[in-house]
Amino acid sequence: MAAIAETIAAVATPPGQGGIGIVRLSGPEAKAIGEGIVGGALVPRRVKFAEFKNQTGNMLDEGLVLYFVAPRSFTGEDVVELQGHGGPVVMQLLLDETVNRGARLARPGEFTERAFLNGKIDLAQAEAVADLIGSSSRAAARGALRSLKGDFSKAVFDLDQQVLQLRVYMEAAMDFPDEEVDFLNGGQVVARLGEIHEGLNLLLRGSTQGILLNDGITVAILGAPNVGKSSLLNVLSGEERAIVTDIPGTTRDLLHVDLTLQGLPIRIVDTAGLSDSRDPVEVEGVRRAEQQAVEADLVLWVSEAGREEIRVWPGSDNTIRVANKVDLTELEAGLAQRPDGQSHVLVSAKTGAGIDALRAHILEKAGFAGDASTFTARKRHLLALEEAMAALQRGQTLIAENLQTELVAEELRIVHEALGTIAGVVSADDLLGEIFANFCIGK
Amino acid sequence: MPARNLRKPRVNVSQRQTAKHSGKRFSTMNAPEQFDVIVIGAGHAGCEAATAAARIGARTLLLTQSIETIGQMSCNPAIGGMGKSHLVREIDALDGIMARAADRAGIHFRVLNASKGPAVRATRAQADRALYRQAIRSLLEAQDGLWIFQQSVVDLLVDDGCVTGVETQMGLTLSAPAVVLTTGTFLGGKIHMGLNNFAGGRAGDAPSNQLAERLRSLPFRVDRLKTGTPPRIDGRTVDFSVMESQPGDEPLPCISFLGDVGDHPRQVACHITHTNVETHRIIRAALDRSPLYSGVIQGVGPRYCPSIEDKVVRFADRLQHQIFVEPEGLQTRELYPNGISTSLPMDVQVALVRSIEGFENAHITRPGYAIEYDFFNPKDLKYSLETKALEGLFFAGQINGTTGYEEAAAQGLLAGANAAWKVAGREPWCPRRDEAYLGVLVDDLINLGTNEPYRMFTSRAEYRLRLREDNADVRLTPLGRKLGLVGEVRWRSYCHKRKLVDELAHVLGKRVLSPGSELATTLETATGERISKEGSMLGFLKRPGITLSGLLDSLSSDLDSVLPELAGVGREVLDQVEVEAKYEGYIKRQEGEIARVRRNENIRIPAALDYAAVKGLSNELREKLLVSRPETLAKASRIPGMTPAALSVLLIYIKKLSVVAQGLEKLQLPPTAADASG
Ligand SMILES: Nc1nc2c(ncn2[C@@H]2O[C@H](COP(=O)(O)OP(=O)(O)OP(=O)(O)O)[C@@H](O)[C@H]2O)c(=O)[nH]1
Ligand SMILES: [Mg+2]
């Protein structure tokens, strides 16, 4: 394998976990970047205590720094690990700092990939790596999607559309100079660039304030009436938040509780039991419950242990089957295989048996298999926005200097591609399609 | 050609030949009995294919149905334009013939986007059809190692999955291990005029159905496209005085790097007129007799070249549409009214033409029509334009779903050259997307396919700033020389120009421009710019609006005293130095992006990769990979929806395969960082 030029960096501990956090660097610049942050020379395989500082000299954290020289490292390249004590925000700052000093954010599984490519792990391990990358990229995708919900997503898509529209005009003016089309004049281009600038600015401010980093996953509890959904919510949250009675149909509307599981923010939503009742209130409750099943990242499908399921769940990828009231049976609590081959978690909301297994299963399903992918996915959004902003500003300067259209167009291409990493890439052909849809072009 | 050993044994063809048309008869024309490359069709793709193959040294046979139609422009009489002129300059940089022919036949030249930057400037020539044909024919006849023969091909000869030659209408068998098919829209052609339609190729050409049947029996995917032409008009019946006249550019540009303004014939003007409300009313009233709107036409037409009925329907609020009235040549009065392509019935064509200002008494010399035709899905091709299904068979031009002479010629050159290299046992070659529009064209076609006639635009090129008309020679001539495509004359001319450009750039880079100096004050008065910091003359050139030729004009008298370096330097060299200075920063910035893509380009994906066995790919991506079977990781990365993580998974899987193949299953396991820290 030819030498890989880029130095990559990532948070190597699961996000939000308390205690120690590790930022890991791998690549030719790892040593230089590490030395910059700790302000001193690094000695191979020697643990050193140091203050971690940014380029302006402010202390970000303190902790241990380790340095492994290529090829005697995990990846086979120079590797530096910064182990600090800060929580997610400090880790994020530390990661930012490595990027400021020339590292690039690692893709999910990229450290392991390099290890394999450099002959550091064998075939069986490589297979496992591929699995890991597969699962963590799914988690990353979910993470990315989560930060795409709501206002943030809408804002990015709107901005993407604005950029597309402006590009349509600029590209059409270049590719179809003969056409009788009212292209934008200089003033109009300036105005539109200004609008995009404003939009980007709002997003960047919003996202640094934590919109991107703070939302976790939503877990909806669904099932037939009286199976113990509200009881599960209470035991998972550790509070008596939901009313529990032995009357089916107690819960009639959505109820949610926010909590963190090993640092991962989770919103648990209790729903009305799925029944065929005609009562308009219950009908509405069922409708809302079913909607949650679609919107939530994860569904806990609850039934009663040892009993026939009264309702059949269509079953999707993001479902955990929970058999509650295991205390009323001879069965053992915990993760188990059902006769039909499906796995389910047997629990008792009453005694708390199996609840830890359920928590672990939720974390695993959410994609937090010890990988920082979700964390990184969001961070990448921020970087993409920053890249878009930088290119946009260059474009604005070019216009101000009255420079050629094709240079402004080049900057807009970069803006668009950066936004495309969040909102989806627009191909050249799509762009042309927009041009042909907007203008009557062609001889 | 040192590649005899590569050839498949000749099929036993003699039994198939009648005594009357024996192979012997053919060899009396002093041609070899066995060719290296046979090119079928002498349109724009075929002519470039044949000359490219011959330049490389392949003994090449060009077969055409009619020698009179070699180099025929079957659609509008123009060469170049946005994106297209870029292709023509690239063909020229590789010593192809299109640009030289266009210079000899061009009767009206314009530089489009002259007021914008060099990356989006494009030259376009209106060509005299007859002169163009003549120019192409004489360029072909001047090519060593190229034989031209008038024969319709009726079948391909195939042996053991490889092409071995062709059989002609007269029963002749011609052998070659590589065949380039460039037969345009001949496949399943159907011409529409009103609700009538009939089988046919381009106006006048008979479709060769036997060859079509043969091709259809091969496992190529076939799709249908549509295109159209406007009615032609007799110039004697047109009133030019009411139209806007559009003269060509002064000074006259050349298209070829070797071109000389002296090559150009007499220049004439084009004219512009418009449709009007009455024209649109006539068209709307006749839509029920339009094959397009009555559902008779199934093929997909190009979005960028709609018929006039399409424009009137889709952009109903427009009160007029522009028509470029292009001369067909110096020796004819026939005109090509560009902008009113139509398949409406003849009576409607007459009415709509006569409703247009200047055309009130116009006589239509040839009616407009739409043609539907089949094309081969270009996803079934390799980068070399060789078909994946039949070894030795190459496709170029409109049969690959493109439109335009330039797109066809560019593919022809590539296919012809690759055919010759294949026979010589050499590696295939195709420029990358960051090297040439030719690379963009082929990459788009074979990876994405097309569902409309594919036309080049500059917006298709993500590296547009480096893929310019002015530097096509820098990008491709040295490469072409190495590959054996570029002859001595062009190579010398290129080296000479390059030397002058480099020298001038060097001198201007060293020339210090300090505030208050004589040079600085002269420049300040000449340009209105302020020079407040010390810099180089080359740096000054990067400022917007500053051009060397502009300086030359405004400094003419003082030139010798303040900038003696510029005295006597040709305009072409001045322009080149200036353009390179202006774009330098941008080009550098793109290099990182290009390097990333290139790394992936070097990683080949085995053709038979079992995607089902690759863990960690989403089903959707797996499907897409199965369908497109990308040859390299770079190609895989351009599949819509591809993610960096999925690419990693693929990369690991490929590496794993190669490790297994090498039998290096036991890799060492040194201590990892994770071990060490624990
Ligand atoms: N033995 C036992 N009883 C339980 C358990 N979990 C819940 N219950 C009882 O089951 C009954 C229903 O509990 P809820 O939590 O209200 O059930 P629900 O699914 O929310 O019911 P609805 O809101 O009516 O759909 C109550 O009487 C609970 O005390 C359990 O694990 N074991
Ligand atoms: Mg309840």
mmCIF file of N, CA, C and O in Angstrom, chain A residues 207-260:
data_model
loop_
_atom_site.group_PDB
_atom_site.id
_atom_site.type_symbol
_atom_site.label_atom_id
_atom_site.label_comp_id
_atom_site.label_asym_id
_atom_site.label_seq_id
_atom_site.Cartn_x
_atom_site.Cartn_y
_atom_site.Cartn_z
ATOM 1 N N SER A 207 -25.471 25.713 15.397
ATOM 2 C CA SER A 207 -24.887 24.391 15.587
ATOM 3 C C SER A 207 -23.765 24.411 16.603
ATOM 4 O O SER A 207 -23.569 23.459 17.330
ATOM 5 N N THR A 208 -23.039 25.519 16.692
ATOM 6 C CA THR A 208 -21.986 25.530 17.704
ATOM 7 C C THR A 208 -22.598 25.639 19.088
ATOM 8 O O THR A 208 -22.013 25.205 20.057
ATOM 9 N N GLN A 209 -23.805 26.209 19.161
ATOM 10 C CA GLN A 209 -24.456 26.272 20.468
ATOM 11 C C GLN A 209 -24.941 24.906 20.915
ATOM 12 O O GLN A 209 -25.494 24.770 21.999
ATOM 13 N N GLY A 210 -24.799 23.924 20.086
ATOM 14 C CA GLY A 210 -25.059 22.591 20.591
ATOM 15 C C GLY A 210 -26.225 21.854 19.965
ATOM 16 O O GLY A 210 -26.492 20.727 20.320
ATOM 17 N N ILE A 211 -26.907 22.460 19.008
ATOM 18 C CA ILE A 211 -27.994 21.748 18.359
ATOM 19 C C ILE A 211 -27.483 20.421 17.812
ATOM 20 O O ILE A 211 -28.100 19.377 17.961
ATOM 21 N N LEU A 212 -26.276 20.501 17.231
ATOM 22 C CA LEU A 212 -25.750 19.314 16.584
ATOM 23 C C LEU A 212 -25.309 18.265 17.587
ATOM 24 O O LEU A 212 -25.394 17.081 17.318
ATOM 25 N N LEU A 213 -24.767 18.745 18.697
ATOM 26 C CA LEU A 213 -24.127 17.787 19.581
ATOM 27 C C LEU A 213 -25.056 17.239 20.651
ATOM 28 O O LEU A 213 -24.763 16.254 21.278
ATOM 29 N N ASN A 214 -26.172 17.890 20.851
ATOM 30 C CA ASN A 214 -26.930 17.543 22.040
ATOM 31 C C ASN A 214 -28.085 16.586 21.863
ATOM 32 O O ASN A 214 -28.582 16.054 22.825
ATOM 33 N N ASP A 215 -28.550 16.354 20.634
ATOM 34 C CA ASP A 215 -29.713 15.494 20.607
ATOM 35 C C ASP A 215 -29.323 14.038 20.479
ATOM 36 O O ASP A 215 -28.413 13.665 19.770
ATOM 37 N N GLY A 216 -30.019 13.238 21.202
ATOM 38 C CA GLY A 216 -29.689 11.810 21.230
ATOM 39 C C GLY A 216 -30.695 11.031 20.423
ATOM 40 O O GLY A 216 -31.146 11.492 19.390
ATOM 41 N N ILE A 217 -31.063 9.859 20.918
ATOM 42 C CA ILE A 217 -31.995 9.036 20.164
ATOM 43 C C ILE A 217 -33.338 8.951 20.881
ATOM 44 O O ILE A 217 -33.431 9.192 22.077
ATOM 45 N N THR A 218 -34.350 8.636 20.101
ATOM 46 C CA THR A 218 -35.690 8.479 20.664
ATOM 47 C C THR A 218 -36.056 7.000 20.674
ATOM 48 O O THR A 218 -35.878 6.308 19.682
ATOM 49 N N VAL A 219 -36.532 6.535 21.849
ATOM 50 C CA VAL A 219 -36.943 5.138 21.969
ATOM 51 C C VAL A 219 -38.427 5.125 22.329
ATOM 52 O O VAL A 219 -38.824 5.705 23.341
ATOM 53 N N ALA A 220 -39.242 4.514 21.489
ATOM 54 C CA ALA A 220 -40.680 4.471 21.759
ATOM 55 C C ALA A 220 -41.063 3.102 22.307
ATOM 56 O O ALA A 220 -40.555 2.079 21.853
ATOM 57 N N ILE A 221 -41.927 3.106 23.332
ATOM 58 C CA ILE A 221 -42.410 1.834 23.903
ATOM 59 C C ILE A 221 -43.801 1.575 23.345
ATOM 60 O O ILE A 221 -44.709 2.375 23.530
ATOM 61 N N LEU A 222 -43.951 0.473 22.633
ATOM 62 C CA LEU A 222 -45.236 0.128 22.040
ATOM 63 C C LEU A 222 -45.654 -1.280 22.438
ATOM 64 O O LEU A 222 -44.802 -2.123 22.729
ATOM 65 N N GLY A 223 -46.951 -1.500 22.410
ATOM 66 C CA GLY A 223 -47.444 -2.839 22.698
ATOM 67 C C GLY A 223 -48.934 -2.809 22.977
ATOM 68 O O GLY A 223 -49.563 -1.743 22.958
ATOM 69 N N ALA A 224 -49.463 -3.980 23.262
ATOM 70 C CA ALA A 224 -50.889 -4.080 23.561
ATOM 71 C C ALA A 224 -51.169 -3.425 24.923
ATOM 72 O O ALA A 224 -50.241 -3.199 25.703
ATOM 73 N N PRO A 225 -52.414 -3.146 25.234
ATOM 74 C CA PRO A 225 -52.732 -2.546 26.533
ATOM 75 C C PRO A 225 -52.333 -3.462 27.690
ATOM 76 O O PRO A 225 -52.353 -4.694 27.553
ATOM 77 N N ASN A 226 -51.938 -2.836 28.768
ATOM 78 C CA ASN A 226 -51.738 -3.548 30.033
ATOM 79 C C ASN A 226 -50.533 -4.490 30.084
ATOM 80 O O ASN A 226 -50.400 -5.277 30.998
ATOM 81 N N VAL A 227 -49.658 -4.441 29.077
ATOM 82 C CA VAL A 227 -48.499 -5.348 29.099
ATOM 83 C C VAL A 227 -47.393 -4.809 29.990
ATOM 84 O O VAL A 227 -46.415 -5.494 30.264
ATOM 85 N N GLY A 228 -47.526 -3.549 30.412
ATOM 86 C CA GLY A 228 -46.545 -2.986 31.342
ATOM 87 C C GLY A 228 -45.632 -1.963 30.712
ATOM 88 O O GLY A 228 -44.486 -1.791 31.138
ATOM 89 N N LYS A 229 -46.113 -1.238 29.726
ATOM 90 C CA LYS A 229 -45.278 -0.245 29.030
ATOM 91 C C LYS A 229 -44.928 0.914 29.954
ATOM 92 O O LYS A 229 -43.773 1.324 30.061
ATOM 93 N N SER A 230 -45.954 1.426 30.634
ATOM 94 C CA SER A 230 -45.703 2.553 31.517
ATOM 95 C C SER A 230 -44.786 2.142 32.661
ATOM 96 O O SER A 230 -43.916 2.911 33.090
ATOM 97 N N SER A 231 -44.948 0.919 33.114
ATOM 98 C CA SER A 231 -44.087 0.432 34.199
ATOM 99 C C SER A 231 -42.638 0.394 33.732
ATOM 100 O O SER A 231 -41.718 0.709 34.494
ATOM 101 N N LEU A 232 -42.434 -0.006 32.461
ATOM 102 C CA LEU A 232 -41.076 -0.045 31.911
ATOM 103 C C LEU A 232 -40.466 1.351 31.856
ATOM 104 O O LEU A 232 -39.295 1.550 32.187
ATOM 105 N N LEU A 233 -41.284 2.313 31.432
ATOM 106 C CA LEU A 233 -40.799 3.691 31.370
ATOM 107 C C LEU A 233 -40.314 4.115 32.760
ATOM 108 O O LEU A 233 -39.234 4.678 32.915
ATOM 109 N N ASN A 234 -41.118 3.800 33.753
ATOM 110 C CA ASN A 234 -40.753 4.196 35.111
ATOM 111 C C ASN A 234 -39.460 3.546 35.569
ATOM 112 O O ASN A 234 -38.594 4.207 36.126
ATOM 113 N N VAL A 235 -39.327 2.259 35.289
ATOM 114 C CA VAL A 235 -38.129 1.585 35.802
ATOM 115 C C VAL A 235 -36.879 2.036 35.039
ATOM 116 O O VAL A 235 -35.815 2.214 35.611
ATOM 117 N N LEU A 236 -37.040 2.280 33.732
ATOM 118 C CA LEU A 236 -35.873 2.743 32.963
ATOM 119 C C LEU A 236 -35.448 4.148 33.398
ATOM 120 O O LEU A 236 -34.261 4.470 33.426
ATOM 121 N N SER A 237 -36.416 5.001 33.722
ATOM 122 C CA SER A 237 -36.063 6.370 34.092
ATOM 123 C C SER A 237 -35.761 6.497 35.582
ATOM 124 O O SER A 237 -35.227 7.512 36.024
ATOM 125 N N GLY A 238 -36.125 5.462 36.337
ATOM 126 C CA GLY A 238 -35.844 5.514 37.758
ATOM 127 C C GLY A 238 -36.780 6.453 38.506
ATOM 128 O O GLY A 238 -36.504 6.858 39.623
ATOM 129 N N GLU A 239 -37.873 6.849 37.871
ATOM 130 C CA GLU A 239 -38.820 7.733 38.541
ATOM 131 C C GLU A 239 -40.224 7.216 38.271
ATOM 132 O O GLU A 239 -40.464 6.562 37.272
ATOM 133 N N GLU A 240 -41.138 7.581 39.147
ATOM 134 C CA GLU A 240 -42.528 7.197 38.898
ATOM 135 C C GLU A 240 -43.159 8.278 38.031
ATOM 136 O O GLU A 240 -43.890 9.135 38.514
ATOM 137 N N ARG A 241 -42.888 8.257 36.744
ATOM 138 C CA ARG A 241 -43.382 9.330 35.888
ATOM 139 C C ARG A 241 -44.747 9.019 35.285
ATOM 140 O O ARG A 241 -45.549 9.887 35.063
ATOM 141 N N ALA A 242 -44.966 7.736 35.004
ATOM 142 C CA ALA A 242 -46.212 7.385 34.326
ATOM 143 C C ALA A 242 -47.172 6.721 35.305
ATOM 144 O O ALA A 242 -46.743 6.060 36.242
ATOM 145 N N ILE A 243 -48.458 6.926 35.063
ATOM 146 C CA ILE A 243 -49.471 6.289 35.919
ATOM 147 C C ILE A 243 -49.598 4.828 35.525
ATOM 148 O O ILE A 243 -49.706 4.498 34.346
ATOM 149 N N VAL A 244 -49.548 3.977 36.535
ATOM 150 C CA VAL A 244 -49.658 2.542 36.291
ATOM 151 C C VAL A 244 -50.888 2.016 37.005
ATOM 152 O O VAL A 244 -51.059 2.257 38.195
ATOM 153 N N THR A 245 -51.766 1.362 36.247
ATOM 154 C CA THR A 245 -52.901 0.688 36.905
ATOM 155 C C THR A 245 -53.093 -0.650 36.231
ATOM 156 O O THR A 245 -52.487 -0.922 35.195
ATOM 157 N N ASP A 246 -53.951 -1.467 36.809
ATOM 158 C CA ASP A 246 -54.192 -2.750 36.153
ATOM 159 C C ASP A 246 -55.360 -2.658 35.181
ATOM 160 O O ASP A 246 -55.852 -3.661 34.686
ATOM 161 N N ILE A 247 -55.803 -1.442 34.902
ATOM 162 C CA ILE A 247 -56.888 -1.283 33.923
ATOM 163 C C ILE A 247 -56.283 -1.052 32.536
ATOM 164 O O ILE A 247 -55.512 -0.107 32.349
ATOM 165 N N PRO A 248 -56.615 -1.907 31.587
ATOM 166 C CA PRO A 248 -56.108 -1.676 30.229
ATOM 167 C C PRO A 248 -56.586 -0.316 29.722
ATOM 168 O O PRO A 248 -57.725 0.073 29.985
ATOM 169 N N GLY A 249 -55.712 0.362 29.016
ATOM 170 C CA GLY A 249 -56.079 1.661 28.458
ATOM 171 C C GLY A 249 -55.797 2.798 29.404
ATOM 172 O O GLY A 249 -56.400 3.857 29.312
ATOM 173 N N THR A 250 -54.889 2.605 30.331
ATOM 174 C CA THR A 250 -54.558 3.669 31.283
ATOM 175 C C THR A 250 -53.892 4.835 30.571
ATOM 176 O O THR A 250 -54.253 5.995 30.748
ATOM 177 N N THR A 251 -52.882 4.506 29.792
ATOM 178 C CA THR A 251 -52.169 5.565 29.081
ATOM 179 C C THR A 251 -52.944 5.901 27.821
ATOM 180 O O THR A 251 -53.278 5.018 27.035
ATOM 181 N N ARG A 252 -53.252 7.189 27.662
ATOM 182 C CA ARG A 252 -54.074 7.576 26.519
ATOM 183 C C ARG A 252 -53.343 8.525 25.572
ATOM 184 O O ARG A 252 -53.797 8.803 24.487
ATOM 185 N N ASP A 253 -52.214 9.033 26.010
ATOM 186 C CA ASP A 253 -51.478 9.962 25.145
ATOM 187 C C ASP A 253 -49.985 9.702 25.329
ATOM 188 O O ASP A 253 -49.582 8.957 26.221
ATOM 189 N N LEU A 254 -49.203 10.356 24.473
ATOM 190 C CA LEU A 254 -47.756 10.169 24.578
ATOM 191 C C LEU A 254 -47.223 10.817 25.850
ATOM 192 O O LEU A 254 -47.718 11.850 26.276
ATOM 193 N N LEU A 255 -46.214 10.190 26.398
ATOM 194 C CA LEU A 255 -45.546 10.764 27.561
ATOM 195 C C LEU A 255 -44.064 10.503 27.380
ATOM 196 O O LEU A 255 -43.669 9.380 27.053
ATOM 197 N N HIS A 256 -43.257 11.536 27.521
ATOM 198 C CA HIS A 256 -41.842 11.230 27.339
ATOM 199 C C HIS A 256 -40.978 11.642 28.519
ATOM 200 O O HIS A 256 -41.318 12.563 29.271
ATOM 201 N N VAL A 257 -39.893 10.915 28.674
ATOM 202 C CA VAL A 257 -38.922 11.195 29.725
ATOM 203 C C VAL A 257 -37.554 11.258 29.071
ATOM 204 O O VAL A 257 -37.218 10.409 28.251
ATOM 205 N N ASP A 258 -36.763 12.283 29.404
ATOM 206 C CA ASP A 258 -35.396 12.369 28.882
ATOM 207 C C ASP A 258 -34.416 11.844 29.912
ATOM 208 O O ASP A 258 -34.491 12.193 31.088
ATOM 209 N N LEU A 259 -33.517 11.012 29.480
ATOM 210 C CA LEU A 259 -32.510 10.495 30.406
ATOM 211 C C LEU A 259 -31.237 10.213 29.619
ATOM 212 O O LEU A 259 -31.227 10.328 28.388
ATOM 213 N N THR A 260 -30.173 9.903 30.299
ATOM 214 C CA THR A 260 -28.957 9.519 29.578
ATOM 215 C C THR A 260 -28.563 8.111 29.968
ATOM 216 O O THR A 260 -28.712 7.703 31.119
#
